[in-house]
Amino acid sequence: METIKAVFWKPDPQAQMRKCNRLIRENTRKLERDIFQLKNLESKTRQYIIQASKRAQRNPSQTKQAAAETRTFAREMVRIRKQSSRLATSKAQLQSVQMQVNEAFSVRKIEGSIRASTGIMKDVNTLIRLPELTGTMRELSQELMKAGIIEEMVGDSLPDDALMEGEDEEAEVEVDKVLGEILKTPEVPGAKIDAEPAAQEPAESEAELEDQEATLAQMRGRLEALKS
């Protein structure tokens, strides 16, 4: 019956608008959950940096190892912050799409017709490339095309520089900024670590190195999980 109705009657605009808004809300909630997880991961990474610094203060023989650990964790912190910033930008884009979609349906109700929006199409085309949103954004784009709000998607013709942000090796200056910010807090007063090795420093503990590698692997696994 629904198939026959679809042939002879156009889709109900109100039903289309409700479905589009539902899909946008689902995507927004997904981004909010991911941003929240990244904030927790950032907080844990901060604690790892502080703990390594305190360990060096208690035992100067571990200064070199602690300096290496803090820089490694600081690089992860930069990656986390960039990804969090990217997701926050995407959330703002999604909210903009929702306002434009609702406005388009309102105009359709008044004028009896709807005009394709290049602005919405550009935003949707950017958002659809986000690994976090690909599935539901494709469904949303199909609904918007059915409603005539956007035309056929233009594939990879739009730049995706925003998606590449944070994927390359982080500049050391950014790592220095993170360390300066965290190690100069009241929790670790004047705790910038000297990267030079201490005299007669004993060999680094294999167990400690394994713990560090396991922690980093866990953090990177969480970052990748947020993209899947």
Tab-separated table of C-alpha atoms in Angstrom:
chain	number	residue	atom	x	y	z
A	1	MET	CA	0.000	0.000	0.000
A	2	GLU	CA	2.788	2.416	0.926
A	3	THR	CA	4.523	1.688	-2.397
A	4	ILE	CA	1.345	2.500	-4.354
A	5	LYS	CA	0.867	5.723	-2.374
A	6	ALA	CA	4.482	6.717	-3.082
A	7	VAL	CA	3.800	6.387	-6.815
A	8	PHE	CA	0.692	8.586	-6.897
A	9	TRP	CA	1.307	10.995	-4.016
A	10	LYS	CA	4.320	13.108	-3.161
A	11	PRO	CA	5.948	12.610	0.258
A	12	ASP	CA	4.359	14.516	3.127
A	13	PRO	CA	6.584	17.592	3.753
A	14	GLN	CA	5.931	17.488	7.506
A	15	ALA	CA	6.927	13.825	7.663
A	16	GLN	CA	10.067	14.619	5.660
A	17	MET	CA	10.963	17.478	7.995
A	18	ARG	CA	10.447	15.293	11.078
A	19	LYS	CA	12.677	12.573	9.636
A	20	CYS	CA	15.418	15.060	8.713
A	21	ASN	CA	15.313	16.579	12.196
A	22	ARG	CA	15.451	13.125	13.775
A	23	LEU	CA	18.555	12.218	11.772
A	24	ILE	CA	20.210	15.530	12.625
A	25	ARG	CA	19.482	15.018	16.333
A	26	GLU	CA	20.982	11.514	16.177
A	27	ASN	CA	24.147	12.888	14.605
A	28	THR	CA	24.338	15.719	17.122
A	29	ARG	CA	24.043	13.311	20.064
A	30	LYS	CA	26.744	11.109	18.540
A	31	LEU	CA	29.109	14.079	18.272
A	32	GLU	CA	28.331	15.153	21.838
A	33	ARG	CA	29.161	11.670	23.151
A	34	ASP	CA	32.435	11.626	21.231
A	35	ILE	CA	33.387	15.107	22.453
A	36	PHE	CA	32.637	14.042	26.048
A	37	GLN	CA	34.863	10.954	25.673
A	38	LEU	CA	37.666	13.092	24.258
A	39	LYS	CA	37.400	15.478	27.220
A	40	ASN	CA	37.797	12.510	29.593
A	41	LEU	CA	40.753	11.248	27.574
A	42	GLU	CA	42.331	14.712	27.681
A	43	SER	CA	41.944	14.812	31.463
A	44	LYS	CA	43.617	11.406	31.849
A	45	THR	CA	46.460	12.406	29.556
A	46	ARG	CA	47.029	15.537	31.636
A	47	GLN	CA	47.331	13.355	34.732
A	48	TYR	CA	49.860	11.068	33.001
A	49	ILE	CA	52.033	14.103	32.212
A	50	ILE	CA	51.799	15.399	35.801
A	51	GLN	CA	52.587	11.966	37.266
A	52	ALA	CA	55.681	11.587	35.081
A	53	SER	CA	56.867	15.040	36.155
A	54	LYS	CA	56.357	14.274	39.855
A	55	ARG	CA	58.224	10.994	39.475
A	56	ALA	CA	61.219	12.876	38.068
A	57	GLN	CA	61.114	15.316	40.978
A	58	ARG	CA	61.127	12.466	43.484
A	59	ASN	CA	63.859	10.551	41.689
A	60	PRO	CA	66.237	12.702	39.588
A	61	SER	CA	67.741	9.559	38.067
A	62	GLN	CA	64.492	9.160	36.085
A	63	THR	CA	64.613	12.660	34.593
A	64	LYS	CA	65.453	11.504	31.080
A	65	GLN	CA	62.728	8.862	30.996
A	66	ALA	CA	60.174	11.270	32.452
A	67	ALA	CA	61.056	13.928	29.869
A	68	ALA	CA	60.505	11.424	27.068
A	69	GLU	CA	57.192	10.296	28.573
A	70	THR	CA	55.847	13.803	29.035
A	71	ARG	CA	56.616	14.737	25.413
A	72	THR	CA	54.997	11.544	24.151
A	73	PHE	CA	51.855	12.151	26.181
A	74	ALA	CA	51.861	15.826	25.149
A	75	ARG	CA	51.786	14.781	21.481
A	76	GLU	CA	48.744	12.652	22.230
A	77	MET	CA	47.183	15.620	24.031
A	78	VAL	CA	47.615	17.772	20.900
A	79	ARG	CA	45.946	15.091	18.769
A	80	ILE	CA	43.055	14.768	21.225
A	81	ARG	CA	42.480	18.527	21.318
A	82	LYS	CA	42.536	18.843	17.542
A	83	GLN	CA	40.057	16.034	17.129
A	84	SER	CA	37.827	17.531	19.806
A	85	SER	CA	37.970	20.914	18.052
A	86	ARG	CA	37.114	19.273	14.723
A	87	LEU	CA	34.086	17.532	16.223
A	88	ALA	CA	32.916	20.762	17.893
A	89	THR	CA	33.124	22.519	14.504
A	90	SER	CA	31.163	19.674	12.924
A	91	LYS	CA	28.494	19.968	15.608
A	92	ALA	CA	28.110	23.677	14.859
A	93	GLN	CA	27.829	22.867	11.137
A	94	LEU	CA	25.165	20.279	11.871
A	95	GLN	CA	23.150	22.743	13.942
A	96	SER	CA	23.420	25.236	11.075
A	97	VAL	CA	22.132	22.576	8.669
A	98	GLN	CA	19.151	21.952	10.951
A	99	MET	CA	18.211	25.645	11.015
A	100	GLN	CA	18.543	25.932	7.232
A	101	VAL	CA	16.517	22.758	6.637
A	102	ASN	CA	13.684	23.948	8.889
A	103	GLU	CA	13.746	27.329	7.158
A	104	ALA	CA	13.566	25.630	3.737
A	105	PHE	CA	10.518	23.603	4.780
A	106	SER	CA	8.873	26.752	6.186
A	107	VAL	CA	9.410	28.551	2.860
A	108	ARG	CA	7.969	25.548	1.046
A	109	LYS	CA	4.875	25.696	3.240
A	110	ILE	CA	4.345	29.380	2.413
A	111	GLU	CA	5.345	29.458	-1.255
A	112	GLY	CA	4.349	25.915	-2.205
A	113	SER	CA	7.796	25.145	-3.623
A	114	ILE	CA	11.319	24.628	-2.410
A	115	ARG	CA	14.670	25.765	-3.747
A	116	ALA	CA	17.859	23.726	-3.557
A	117	SER	CA	20.399	25.207	-1.158
A	118	THR	CA	24.074	25.142	-2.103
A	119	GLY	CA	24.965	26.128	1.480
A	120	ILE	CA	23.253	23.059	2.943
A	121	MET	CA	24.736	20.846	0.236
A	122	LYS	CA	28.248	22.083	1.028
A	123	ASP	CA	27.821	21.472	4.776
A	124	VAL	CA	26.287	18.026	4.256
A	125	ASN	CA	29.031	17.078	1.817
A	126	THR	CA	31.650	18.026	4.407
A	127	LEU	CA	29.893	16.229	7.268
A	128	ILE	CA	29.275	13.058	5.278
A	129	ARG	CA	33.058	12.500	5.117
A	130	LEU	CA	33.360	12.366	8.892
A	131	PRO	CA	33.993	8.716	9.858
A	132	GLU	CA	31.862	9.339	12.964
A	133	LEU	CA	28.789	10.332	10.913
A	134	THR	CA	29.108	8.707	7.499
A	135	GLY	CA	26.167	6.291	7.794
A	136	THR	CA	23.490	8.585	9.172
A	137	MET	CA	24.662	11.574	7.114
A	138	ARG	CA	24.213	9.551	3.921
A	139	GLU	CA	20.673	8.759	5.007
A	140	LEU	CA	20.057	12.440	5.757
A	141	SER	CA	21.444	13.499	2.381
A	142	GLN	CA	19.056	11.081	0.648
A	143	GLU	CA	16.086	12.565	2.520
A	144	LEU	CA	17.196	16.103	1.652
A	145	MET	CA	17.516	15.144	-2.018
A	146	LYS	CA	14.007	13.636	-1.970
A	147	ALA	CA	12.691	16.879	-0.497
A	148	GLY	CA	14.522	18.932	-3.138
A	149	ILE	CA	16.567	20.837	-0.551
A	150	ILE	CA	19.860	19.659	-2.005
A	151	GLU	CA	20.820	18.313	-5.398
A	152	GLU	CA	22.851	15.181	-6.062
A	153	MET	CA	25.950	15.054	-3.886
A	154	VAL	CA	29.128	16.170	-5.616
A	155	GLY	CA	31.370	13.469	-4.158
A	156	ASP	CA	34.988	14.435	-3.518
A	157	SER	CA	34.992	17.756	-5.346
A	158	LEU	CA	34.941	19.787	-2.139
A	159	PRO	CA	38.165	20.209	-0.132
A	160	ASP	CA	38.558	18.006	2.908
A	161	ASP	CA	41.396	19.863	4.610
A	162	ALA	CA	39.394	20.003	7.818
A	163	LEU	CA	39.320	16.228	7.977
A	164	MET	CA	43.083	16.000	7.579
A	165	GLU	CA	43.738	18.337	10.494
A	166	GLY	CA	45.600	16.589	13.276
A	167	GLU	CA	46.527	13.509	11.212
A	168	ASP	CA	50.138	14.507	10.528
A	169	GLU	CA	52.937	14.575	13.081
A	170	GLU	CA	52.322	17.412	15.527
A	171	ALA	CA	54.719	20.350	15.486
A	172	GLU	CA	57.075	20.383	18.435
A	173	VAL	CA	56.076	23.944	19.234
A	174	GLU	CA	52.555	22.750	20.013
A	175	VAL	CA	53.946	20.038	22.255
A	176	ASP	CA	56.026	22.669	24.083
A	177	LYS	CA	52.912	24.795	24.594
A	178	VAL	CA	51.030	21.867	26.119
A	179	LEU	CA	53.905	21.043	28.466
A	180	GLY	CA	54.282	24.691	29.430
A	181	GLU	CA	50.575	24.910	30.186
A	182	ILE	CA	50.361	21.716	32.256
A	183	LEU	CA	53.680	21.661	34.083
A	184	LYS	CA	53.396	25.262	35.246
A	185	THR	CA	50.056	24.690	36.989
A	186	PRO	CA	49.841	24.883	40.817
A	187	GLU	CA	49.770	21.076	40.909
A	188	VAL	CA	53.388	20.952	39.724
A	189	PRO	CA	54.986	24.332	40.472
A	190	GLY	CA	58.006	25.136	38.315
A	191	ALA	CA	58.091	21.590	37.037
A	192	LYS	CA	59.454	21.985	33.520
A	193	ILE	CA	61.657	18.958	33.029
A	194	ASP	CA	65.237	19.203	31.822
A	195	ALA	CA	65.568	16.961	28.790
A	196	GLU	CA	69.301	16.419	29.433
A	197	PRO	CA	70.125	13.030	30.976
A	198	ALA	CA	71.161	12.965	34.606
A	199	ALA	CA	74.689	11.851	35.442
A	200	GLN	CA	75.092	8.152	36.186
A	201	GLU	CA	71.449	7.540	35.243
A	202	PRO	CA	70.527	3.850	35.551
A	203	ALA	CA	69.039	1.957	32.649
A	204	GLU	CA	65.328	2.496	32.187
A	205	SER	CA	63.142	-0.201	33.629
A	206	GLU	CA	61.716	-2.518	30.988
A	207	ALA	CA	58.537	-2.869	33.026
A	208	GLU	CA	58.052	0.926	33.104
A	209	LEU	CA	58.616	1.167	29.356
A	210	GLU	CA	56.068	-1.589	28.768
A	211	ASP	CA	53.543	0.212	30.992
A	212	GLN	CA	54.083	3.438	29.046
A	213	GLU	CA	53.655	1.679	25.700
A	214	ALA	CA	50.512	-0.083	26.926
A	215	THR	CA	49.020	3.218	28.105
A	216	LEU	CA	49.787	4.911	24.776
A	217	ALA	CA	48.352	1.979	22.830
A	218	GLN	CA	45.163	2.183	24.898
A	219	MET	CA	44.849	5.930	24.304
A	220	ARG	CA	45.408	5.573	20.558
A	221	GLY	CA	42.891	2.753	20.464
A	222	ARG	CA	40.268	5.024	22.038
A	223	LEU	CA	41.029	7.778	19.533
A	224	GLU	CA	40.627	5.354	16.627
A	225	ALA	CA	37.444	3.944	18.147
A	226	LEU	CA	35.924	7.426	18.133
A	227	LYS	CA	36.549	7.606	14.381
A	228	SER	CA	34.918	4.270	13.616
